[in-house]
Amino acid sequence: MRLRTPLALFGAALLVVVGPPLLSAGSDSDTGTQIPGLRFMVPNTPGGGYDITARTAAKNAEDAGLTHSIEVFNLPGAGGTVGLARLAGEHGNGKLAMSMGLGVVGAVHTNKSPKTLADTTPIARLTEEQDIVVVAKDSPYRTIDQLLTAWKKDPGRIPVGGGSSPGGPDHLAPMLMAKAAGIAPREVNYIPFDGGGELLASILGNKVGFGVSGVGEYLDQIRAGELRLLAVTGPKRVPGLDAPTLREAGLDTDFTNWRGIVAPPGLSDAERDKLVSLVRGLHTSQQWQDSMKKNGWDDAFLTGDAFGDFLEAQDQRVATVLKELGL
């Protein structure tokens, strides 16, 4: 992750989470990618980024013949830290994994979670994606410039909704936008939702002035005309979407999110290697490549110890950014 603004701590290269729960009823062999009974936990509600990534990955893995009888289940709460606590308590369980990402890193800090990602086994970072700034189709804001003008005039009267708790990507992106626009982050009226599914209803119902979420979460609603896309938060435009970057809108910042997979602590080398092998197979499959393109996800594949080092660096950077934002 990198920030290209004074807060450049946070920005590009935020990894991607693919954490689909896979219940594999295949061979009992200790080789290959078949893991009988494997389950993937989604630590937020259905319809959010973790959920979409997990279910997409699960289907792709099945279609590619890597495993089968895949189960995906949701255990939402506290920005993903409820699921994290459950995962950390499953010591030595090589048949459980969890989809996660930057949001969980931030939630550990803001919720003062007793369990952290250091209490897990890193498996892989899969994708990276931009956030998007969206409003309902009948919103008075037709352009990002109109929104920024109104927001700077009275930040507290224009609530912004995000599908992550404070410290997560959908919170940090508008906070960085605010700082770049000359708005004190503490003046921002941020309303957190437990995933993109809950956020969507509030955007469509004009319960928030605008929403910030991952690009892959609302593509269908944007293409159907239910949501109006005002801007993307990354360093370049998203192919197929007619929206400027924040820099094009005059804000000296950009931001990207990531998602990945972790497993319980205490796994044997063989158990960890088998999970990594499964994800490697997913990553190289045509099914997954097609899904990344369809959802606007960028490849950010990283496995094992290298992913663990990334998680440690992300944790330190989140803490620094929150401190710099006065949050």
Short mmCIF file of C-alpha atoms in Angstrom, two decimals:
data_model
loop_
_atom_site.label_atom_id
_atom_site.label_comp_id
_atom_site.label_asym_id
_atom_site.label_seq_id
_atom_site.Cartn_x
_atom_site.Cartn_y
_atom_site.Cartn_z
CA MET A 1 0.00 0.00 0.00
CA ARG A 2 1.28 3.45 -0.65
CA LEU A 3 0.05 6.94 -0.43
CA ARG A 4 0.99 9.42 -3.03
CA THR A 5 -0.06 12.31 -0.84
CA PRO A 6 1.57 13.51 2.35
CA LEU A 7 -0.27 10.52 3.71
CA ALA A 8 1.25 8.40 1.13
CA LEU A 9 1.45 5.69 3.66
CA PHE A 10 -1.74 4.34 2.45
CA GLY A 11 -2.52 3.89 -1.12
CA ALA A 12 -1.63 1.71 -3.96
CA ALA A 13 -0.71 -1.82 -3.38
CA LEU A 14 -3.29 -2.47 -0.70
CA LEU A 15 -3.78 -6.03 -1.06
CA VAL A 16 -6.67 -7.99 -2.09
CA VAL A 17 -8.63 -10.53 -0.33
CA VAL A 18 -10.00 -13.62 -1.84
CA GLY A 19 -11.38 -15.58 0.94
CA PRO A 20 -14.02 -17.96 -0.28
CA PRO A 21 -14.93 -20.81 1.93
CA LEU A 22 -14.23 -24.05 0.27
CA LEU A 23 -15.70 -27.29 1.48
CA SER A 24 -13.95 -29.87 -0.56
CA ALA A 25 -15.39 -33.34 -0.69
CA GLY A 26 -12.72 -34.71 -2.94
CA SER A 27 -9.82 -37.07 -2.41
CA ASP A 28 -8.34 -37.55 1.03
CA SER A 29 -4.86 -37.45 -0.45
CA ASP A 30 -2.34 -35.13 1.15
CA THR A 31 -1.26 -33.91 -2.28
CA GLY A 32 -2.87 -31.66 -4.86
CA THR A 33 -5.52 -29.07 -4.11
CA GLN A 34 -8.41 -31.17 -2.79
CA ILE A 35 -9.12 -30.38 0.87
CA PRO A 36 -12.12 -32.39 2.10
CA GLY A 37 -14.26 -30.36 4.50
CA LEU A 38 -12.56 -27.02 3.87
CA ARG A 39 -14.68 -24.01 4.84
CA PHE A 40 -14.21 -20.32 4.12
CA MET A 41 -15.48 -17.67 6.48
CA VAL A 42 -16.62 -14.23 5.32
CA PRO A 43 -16.27 -11.80 8.27
CA ASN A 44 -18.96 -9.40 7.08
CA THR A 45 -22.51 -9.48 5.70
CA PRO A 46 -23.61 -10.86 2.33
CA GLY A 47 -23.13 -8.48 -0.59
CA GLY A 48 -19.91 -6.88 0.66
CA GLY A 49 -16.50 -7.02 -0.94
CA TYR A 50 -15.23 -9.94 1.12
CA ASP A 51 -18.42 -11.84 0.36
CA ILE A 52 -18.33 -11.20 -3.41
CA THR A 53 -14.65 -12.11 -3.59
CA ALA A 54 -15.15 -15.27 -1.55
CA ARG A 55 -18.13 -16.54 -3.49
CA THR A 56 -16.49 -15.72 -6.81
CA ALA A 57 -13.32 -17.55 -5.81
CA ALA A 58 -15.27 -20.54 -4.51
CA LYS A 59 -17.19 -20.92 -7.77
CA ASN A 60 -14.06 -20.42 -9.85
CA ALA A 61 -12.18 -23.05 -7.85
CA GLU A 62 -15.01 -25.53 -8.39
CA ASP A 63 -15.32 -24.75 -12.09
CA ALA A 64 -11.56 -25.17 -12.50
CA GLY A 65 -11.74 -28.60 -10.87
CA LEU A 66 -9.44 -27.62 -8.00
CA THR A 67 -11.87 -28.72 -5.31
CA HIS A 68 -15.61 -29.18 -4.88
CA SER A 69 -18.51 -29.11 -2.40
CA ILE A 70 -17.44 -25.61 -1.43
CA GLU A 71 -19.11 -23.89 1.51
CA VAL A 72 -19.08 -20.14 2.09
CA PHE A 73 -20.46 -18.79 5.36
CA ASN A 74 -20.79 -15.32 6.87
CA LEU A 75 -19.84 -14.37 10.42
CA PRO A 76 -20.15 -10.55 10.55
CA GLY A 77 -19.44 -8.16 13.37
CA ALA A 78 -17.10 -5.41 14.56
CA GLY A 79 -15.53 -4.75 11.19
CA GLY A 80 -14.41 -8.34 10.78
CA THR A 81 -12.85 -8.81 14.20
CA VAL A 82 -15.61 -11.18 15.34
CA GLY A 83 -14.61 -13.49 12.53
CA LEU A 84 -10.94 -12.91 13.28
CA ALA A 85 -11.44 -13.99 16.90
CA ARG A 86 -13.24 -17.13 15.72
CA LEU A 87 -10.42 -17.94 13.30
CA ALA A 88 -7.71 -17.36 15.90
CA GLY A 89 -9.54 -19.74 18.25
CA GLU A 90 -9.43 -22.57 15.69
CA HIS A 91 -5.78 -23.42 16.42
CA GLY A 92 -4.47 -26.14 14.11
CA ASN A 93 -7.64 -26.33 11.97
CA GLY A 94 -6.35 -26.79 8.43
CA LYS A 95 -9.86 -26.93 7.00
CA LEU A 96 -10.82 -23.34 7.76
CA ALA A 97 -9.78 -20.09 6.08
CA MET A 98 -11.07 -16.51 6.10
CA SER A 99 -11.36 -13.82 3.47
CA MET A 100 -10.07 -10.49 4.69
CA GLY A 101 -8.35 -7.29 3.69
CA LEU A 102 -7.44 -3.79 4.73
CA GLY A 103 -10.73 -3.39 6.58
CA VAL A 104 -9.81 -6.07 9.08
CA VAL A 105 -6.39 -4.47 9.60
CA GLY A 106 -8.05 -1.16 10.46
CA ALA A 107 -10.79 -2.71 12.60
CA VAL A 108 -8.18 -4.37 14.82
CA HIS A 109 -6.94 -0.88 15.75
CA THR A 110 -10.24 0.97 16.05
CA ASN A 111 -11.98 -1.83 17.96
CA LYS A 112 -8.91 -2.57 20.10
CA SER A 113 -9.28 -6.22 19.19
CA PRO A 114 -7.43 -8.64 21.49
CA LYS A 115 -6.76 -10.81 18.43
CA THR A 116 -4.75 -9.49 15.49
CA LEU A 117 -3.61 -10.80 12.14
CA ALA A 118 -0.39 -11.85 13.86
CA ASP A 119 -2.58 -14.59 15.39
CA THR A 120 -3.29 -16.13 11.97
CA THR A 121 -1.46 -18.07 9.27
CA PRO A 122 -1.03 -15.89 6.14
CA ILE A 123 -2.06 -17.70 2.95
CA ALA A 124 -2.32 -15.22 0.07
CA ARG A 125 -3.10 -11.74 -1.10
CA LEU A 126 -5.10 -12.04 -4.30
CA THR A 127 -6.41 -8.76 -5.58
CA GLU A 128 -6.29 -5.03 -5.38
CA GLU A 129 -9.06 -2.66 -6.38
CA GLN A 130 -9.98 0.99 -6.39
CA ASP A 131 -12.73 2.46 -4.31
CA ILE A 132 -15.50 4.44 -6.00
CA VAL A 133 -17.50 7.51 -4.99
CA VAL A 134 -21.19 6.98 -5.77
CA VAL A 135 -24.57 8.63 -5.18
CA ALA A 136 -28.17 7.60 -5.88
CA LYS A 137 -29.49 8.25 -9.38
CA ASP A 138 -31.70 11.09 -8.09
CA SER A 139 -28.96 12.76 -6.04
CA PRO A 140 -28.45 16.50 -6.57
CA TYR A 141 -24.75 15.83 -7.14
CA ARG A 142 -24.13 15.07 -10.78
CA THR A 143 -20.34 15.50 -10.74
CA ILE A 144 -17.52 15.08 -8.24
CA ASP A 145 -16.91 18.84 -8.43
CA GLN A 146 -20.48 19.58 -7.30
CA LEU A 147 -20.14 17.13 -4.42
CA LEU A 148 -16.80 18.56 -3.28
CA THR A 149 -18.13 22.13 -3.39
CA ALA A 150 -21.07 21.25 -1.16
CA TRP A 151 -18.96 19.03 1.13
CA LYS A 152 -16.36 21.74 1.75
CA LYS A 153 -19.07 24.26 2.53
CA ASP A 154 -20.58 22.16 5.36
CA PRO A 155 -18.93 18.75 5.88
CA GLY A 156 -21.13 17.70 8.79
CA ARG A 157 -24.36 18.03 6.81
CA ILE A 158 -23.31 15.58 4.09
CA PRO A 159 -22.89 12.15 5.66
CA VAL A 160 -20.64 9.71 3.84
CA GLY A 161 -21.31 6.00 4.12
CA GLY A 162 -18.77 3.21 3.85
CA GLY A 163 -18.89 -0.56 4.03
CA SER A 164 -16.16 -0.80 6.65
CA SER A 165 -15.60 0.29 10.21
CA PRO A 166 -13.29 3.21 11.06
CA GLY A 167 -9.78 2.32 9.97
CA GLY A 168 -11.00 0.27 7.01
CA PRO A 169 -10.70 1.20 3.32
CA ASP A 170 -14.14 2.74 2.90
CA HIS A 171 -13.37 4.97 5.89
CA LEU A 172 -9.79 5.88 5.02
CA ALA A 173 -10.56 6.76 1.39
CA PRO A 174 -13.03 9.59 2.20
CA MET A 175 -10.82 10.75 5.07
CA LEU A 176 -7.91 11.13 2.64
CA MET A 177 -10.28 12.85 0.20
CA ALA A 178 -11.34 15.25 2.94
CA LYS A 179 -7.78 16.09 3.92
CA ALA A 180 -6.84 16.73 0.29
CA ALA A 181 -9.92 18.98 -0.06
CA GLY A 182 -8.98 21.03 3.01
CA ILE A 183 -11.60 19.46 5.28
CA ALA A 184 -10.48 18.39 8.75
CA PRO A 185 -11.04 14.61 9.01
CA ARG A 186 -12.70 15.09 12.40
CA GLU A 187 -15.40 17.19 10.69
CA VAL A 188 -16.39 14.35 8.37
CA ASN A 189 -19.70 12.71 9.23
CA TYR A 190 -18.77 9.11 8.46
CA ILE A 191 -21.41 6.39 8.89
CA PRO A 192 -20.03 2.82 8.92
CA PHE A 193 -21.93 -0.18 7.60
CA ASP A 194 -20.99 -3.82 8.02
CA GLY A 195 -20.32 -4.47 4.35
CA GLY A 196 -21.37 -3.09 0.98
CA GLY A 197 -24.76 -4.80 1.05
CA GLU A 198 -25.98 -2.74 4.00
CA LEU A 199 -24.42 0.42 2.58
CA LEU A 200 -26.18 0.06 -0.77
CA ALA A 201 -29.66 0.40 0.73
CA SER A 202 -28.69 3.64 2.47
CA ILE A 203 -27.21 5.12 -0.71
CA LEU A 204 -30.26 4.21 -2.78
CA GLY A 205 -32.53 5.62 -0.06
CA ASN A 206 -30.52 8.87 0.14
CA LYS A 207 -29.80 8.20 3.81
CA VAL A 208 -26.19 9.26 3.12
CA GLY A 209 -24.96 12.07 0.90
CA PHE A 210 -22.59 9.76 -0.90
CA GLY A 211 -21.02 6.36 -0.49
CA VAL A 212 -17.53 4.93 -0.87
CA SER A 213 -17.06 1.27 -1.70
CA GLY A 214 -15.03 -1.14 -3.82
CA VAL A 215 -15.43 -0.88 -7.58
CA GLY A 216 -16.46 -4.52 -7.93
CA GLU A 217 -19.32 -4.27 -5.45
CA TYR A 218 -21.63 -1.91 -7.33
CA LEU A 219 -20.86 -2.45 -11.00
CA ASP A 220 -24.30 -3.93 -11.66
CA GLN A 221 -26.09 -1.00 -10.01
CA ILE A 222 -23.93 1.54 -11.86
CA ARG A 223 -24.55 -0.13 -15.22
CA ALA A 224 -28.28 -0.36 -14.46
CA GLY A 225 -28.41 3.37 -13.73
CA GLU A 226 -29.41 2.94 -10.09
CA LEU A 227 -26.19 4.54 -8.87
CA ARG A 228 -24.30 7.51 -10.33
CA LEU A 229 -20.53 7.09 -10.34
CA LEU A 230 -18.73 10.34 -9.58
CA ALA A 231 -15.08 9.32 -9.22
CA VAL A 232 -12.60 6.49 -8.71
CA THR A 233 -9.94 6.68 -6.01
CA GLY A 234 -7.01 5.00 -7.74
CA PRO A 235 -4.15 6.48 -9.77
CA LYS A 236 -5.84 5.83 -13.13
CA ARG A 237 -9.32 5.52 -14.57
CA VAL A 238 -11.09 2.16 -14.53
CA PRO A 239 -11.58 0.77 -18.06
CA GLY A 240 -15.23 0.75 -19.04
CA LEU A 241 -16.29 3.29 -16.40
CA ASP A 242 -16.86 6.94 -17.23
CA ALA A 243 -15.49 8.58 -14.08
CA PRO A 244 -12.46 10.75 -13.29
CA THR A 245 -9.78 9.98 -10.74
CA LEU A 246 -9.53 12.07 -7.58
CA ARG A 247 -6.42 13.71 -9.00
CA GLU A 248 -8.36 14.73 -12.10
CA ALA A 249 -10.88 16.30 -9.73
CA GLY A 250 -8.10 18.37 -8.16
CA LEU A 251 -7.43 16.26 -5.06
CA ASP A 252 -3.78 15.39 -4.47
CA THR A 253 -4.39 11.82 -3.33
CA ASP A 254 -5.15 8.33 -4.55
CA PHE A 255 -6.06 5.12 -2.78
CA THR A 256 -6.48 1.41 -3.51
CA ASN A 257 -7.73 -1.49 -1.41
CA TRP A 258 -6.66 -5.14 -1.26
CA ARG A 259 -8.09 -8.49 -0.25
CA GLY A 260 -6.61 -11.84 0.74
CA ILE A 261 -6.90 -15.05 2.73
CA VAL A 262 -5.67 -16.10 6.17
CA ALA A 263 -6.04 -19.37 8.10
CA PRO A 264 -5.97 -20.32 11.79
CA PRO A 265 -2.69 -20.38 13.73
CA GLY A 266 -0.83 -23.59 14.44
CA LEU A 267 -1.07 -25.24 11.02
CA SER A 268 1.50 -27.80 9.97
CA ASP A 269 3.71 -26.92 7.01
CA ALA A 270 1.82 -29.47 4.92
CA GLU A 271 -1.56 -27.93 5.80
CA ARG A 272 -0.38 -24.42 5.00
CA ASP A 273 1.29 -25.52 1.76
CA LYS A 274 -1.87 -27.24 0.61
CA LEU A 275 -3.96 -24.11 1.14
CA VAL A 276 -1.35 -22.08 -0.74
CA SER A 277 -1.37 -24.64 -3.57
CA LEU A 278 -5.13 -24.35 -3.85
CA VAL A 279 -4.94 -20.57 -4.09
CA ARG A 280 -2.07 -20.78 -6.59
CA GLY A 281 -4.23 -23.01 -8.75
CA LEU A 282 -7.10 -20.54 -8.46
CA HIS A 283 -4.85 -17.64 -9.37
CA THR A 284 -3.67 -19.24 -12.61
CA SER A 285 -7.11 -20.51 -13.67
CA GLN A 286 -8.88 -18.92 -16.62
CA GLN A 287 -12.02 -18.69 -14.51
CA TRP A 288 -10.30 -16.43 -11.97
CA GLN A 289 -8.62 -14.31 -14.62
CA ASP A 290 -12.01 -13.72 -16.25
CA SER A 291 -13.58 -12.84 -12.89
CA MET A 292 -10.86 -10.29 -12.09
CA LYS A 293 -11.47 -8.57 -15.41
CA LYS A 294 -15.24 -8.62 -14.97
CA ASN A 295 -15.09 -7.14 -11.46
CA GLY A 296 -12.43 -4.53 -12.11
CA TRP A 297 -9.91 -6.24 -9.80
CA ASP A 298 -6.17 -5.92 -10.31
CA ASP A 299 -3.86 -8.87 -9.77
CA ALA A 300 -1.86 -8.53 -6.54
CA PHE A 301 -0.88 -12.13 -5.93
CA LEU A 302 1.44 -12.75 -2.98
CA THR A 303 1.70 -15.86 -0.83
CA GLY A 304 3.06 -17.29 2.41
CA ASP A 305 5.81 -15.47 4.29
CA ALA A 306 5.89 -12.58 1.80
CA PHE A 307 2.20 -12.00 2.47
CA GLY A 308 2.91 -12.19 6.20
CA ASP A 309 5.53 -9.45 5.86
CA PHE A 310 3.02 -7.37 3.90
CA LEU A 311 0.42 -7.77 6.65
CA GLU A 312 2.89 -6.61 9.28
CA ALA A 313 3.79 -3.55 7.20
CA GLN A 314 0.10 -2.78 6.58
CA ASP A 315 -0.63 -2.91 10.29
CA GLN A 316 2.11 -0.37 11.00
CA ARG A 317 0.96 1.91 8.18
CA VAL A 318 -2.68 1.85 9.28
CA ALA A 319 -1.64 2.87 12.78
CA THR A 320 0.46 5.71 11.34
CA VAL A 321 -2.28 6.97 9.01
CA LEU A 322 -4.91 6.93 11.75
CA LYS A 323 -2.56 8.94 13.95
CA GLU A 324 -1.80 11.45 11.18
CA LEU A 325 -5.52 11.88 10.52
CA GLY A 326 -6.07 12.54 14.19
CA LEU A 327 -8.33 9.50 14.45
#
